[in-house]
């Protein structure tokens, strides 16, 4: 059996999560799919899938092989396009991912505008507040906020995002505003895991920097849920400034620890490294890059303003206007 065909079938099964669905996609029968995968497993000497009557999962060997097979098939597809003289025409299905908050605020309009300009392309936009493995999950392009854990990705910096610590005026009236990062340890912390994956907040005060490990009272992977808990008076949380600016302007939340800031986090447009980049990916990166830069420049930031203070709070709290910590996208 053709080795390239076996690889193509294997990738289709991994993407579809089903032998039958892979067969329908490739227009071959389910028994032919089974034979191709079995032949590939015999040749490699490893099991690629764990199969039960209800589920189909990649083994560790299957995950490793998928990570190598997908780029190889992509390179072959692009080479065929170049040979046919079709390399300048973006086509096919494009999958893009970013965080829920950034996707709602910025990414969806860029993707739909791209589709209007490229009628031969279809697209999926996946909004998730976790770091996605682009190769394993079949993602073409991602927007990442924060440090890139995977150095094999091709990255283009498109801007930065300000971050801020916030709490409700009611919480600050009851518990007082922390005058220094160290005082966070005596406060209830609401952790948005997308911005503090290591349960550590980093602060800069002039030339001095510090890292504060916190123990969250409540942890959630959705930024809006964290803000709702903070508004309810349950503690101090961290948020991208463009998400929380409206709530601060309305007085529902107040910035905390303005004297201790953090450098803005980078926002980067990334895609898997490949010798031949598919036209749809190249076109989207060139199209989205400048537009997302403009979006990031126009996102609301926070003007310096003190939080509400009660007569029982120390005057040192008057300096607590905002702050920031680490992030991921």
C-alpha angles and dihedrals in degrees: 000000000000111000093215091051090051091052092048091051092047092053091047091052092047092050095044096040089221138076091218095050091047090052091051091049092050093037094237130119123267091245089055089052091050092049092050094051092044091050091050092049091050092050093048094041093226138095111250099185135036105218130196130161089263107031145034119201134173116245120225089263089049092052091051092048092047090054089057099036099055096058090045092054090045091053091049092050091050092047090054091050091051092049089051092049093244099114094109095057114080112217142151133052120322122199117200129180138188139145120300093244097048092041093055093045102041121353106063096063091049093052094048091048089051090053091052089056095044110044093178092062128082122191146200121203112203114196113195133151095224138077107268123209098233097202098044093047097041096245119162101192135008138185110223124194112202136003117355111233093190113067092186091075123098106235134193117190111227103172145300141271129223118224131205140189113229142178135174119268087240092056092048091047091053101040104020127239117282110250094201137018091254089064090064087083090073093049133081108256124204108203123209098198093209089066101035109030092156096045088244130120121201124210136185123205107183106301093344122091130189139181120217121197111211133190108221119224088201128019126193136165096219120082095208092051089052091051092048090054090048091050089052089060097253098130150289121317139174126239142169106264095236091060098046101036094092093050091051092049089052091051094242092117133023129207117250130207099009091167089064111060135171129219111265114262120244123248114211136186107220140180135173116279114255136161089230116036114208114248092239091056095044091048094048094048091050091045099043099040100074093035093053090046088057092046091052092049090054098046112116117261129193123265114216110266131149122245121247110282129202123210090253094059120095116252088241086076089069088077093057104098108136147332146169150222143190125309144190134199 
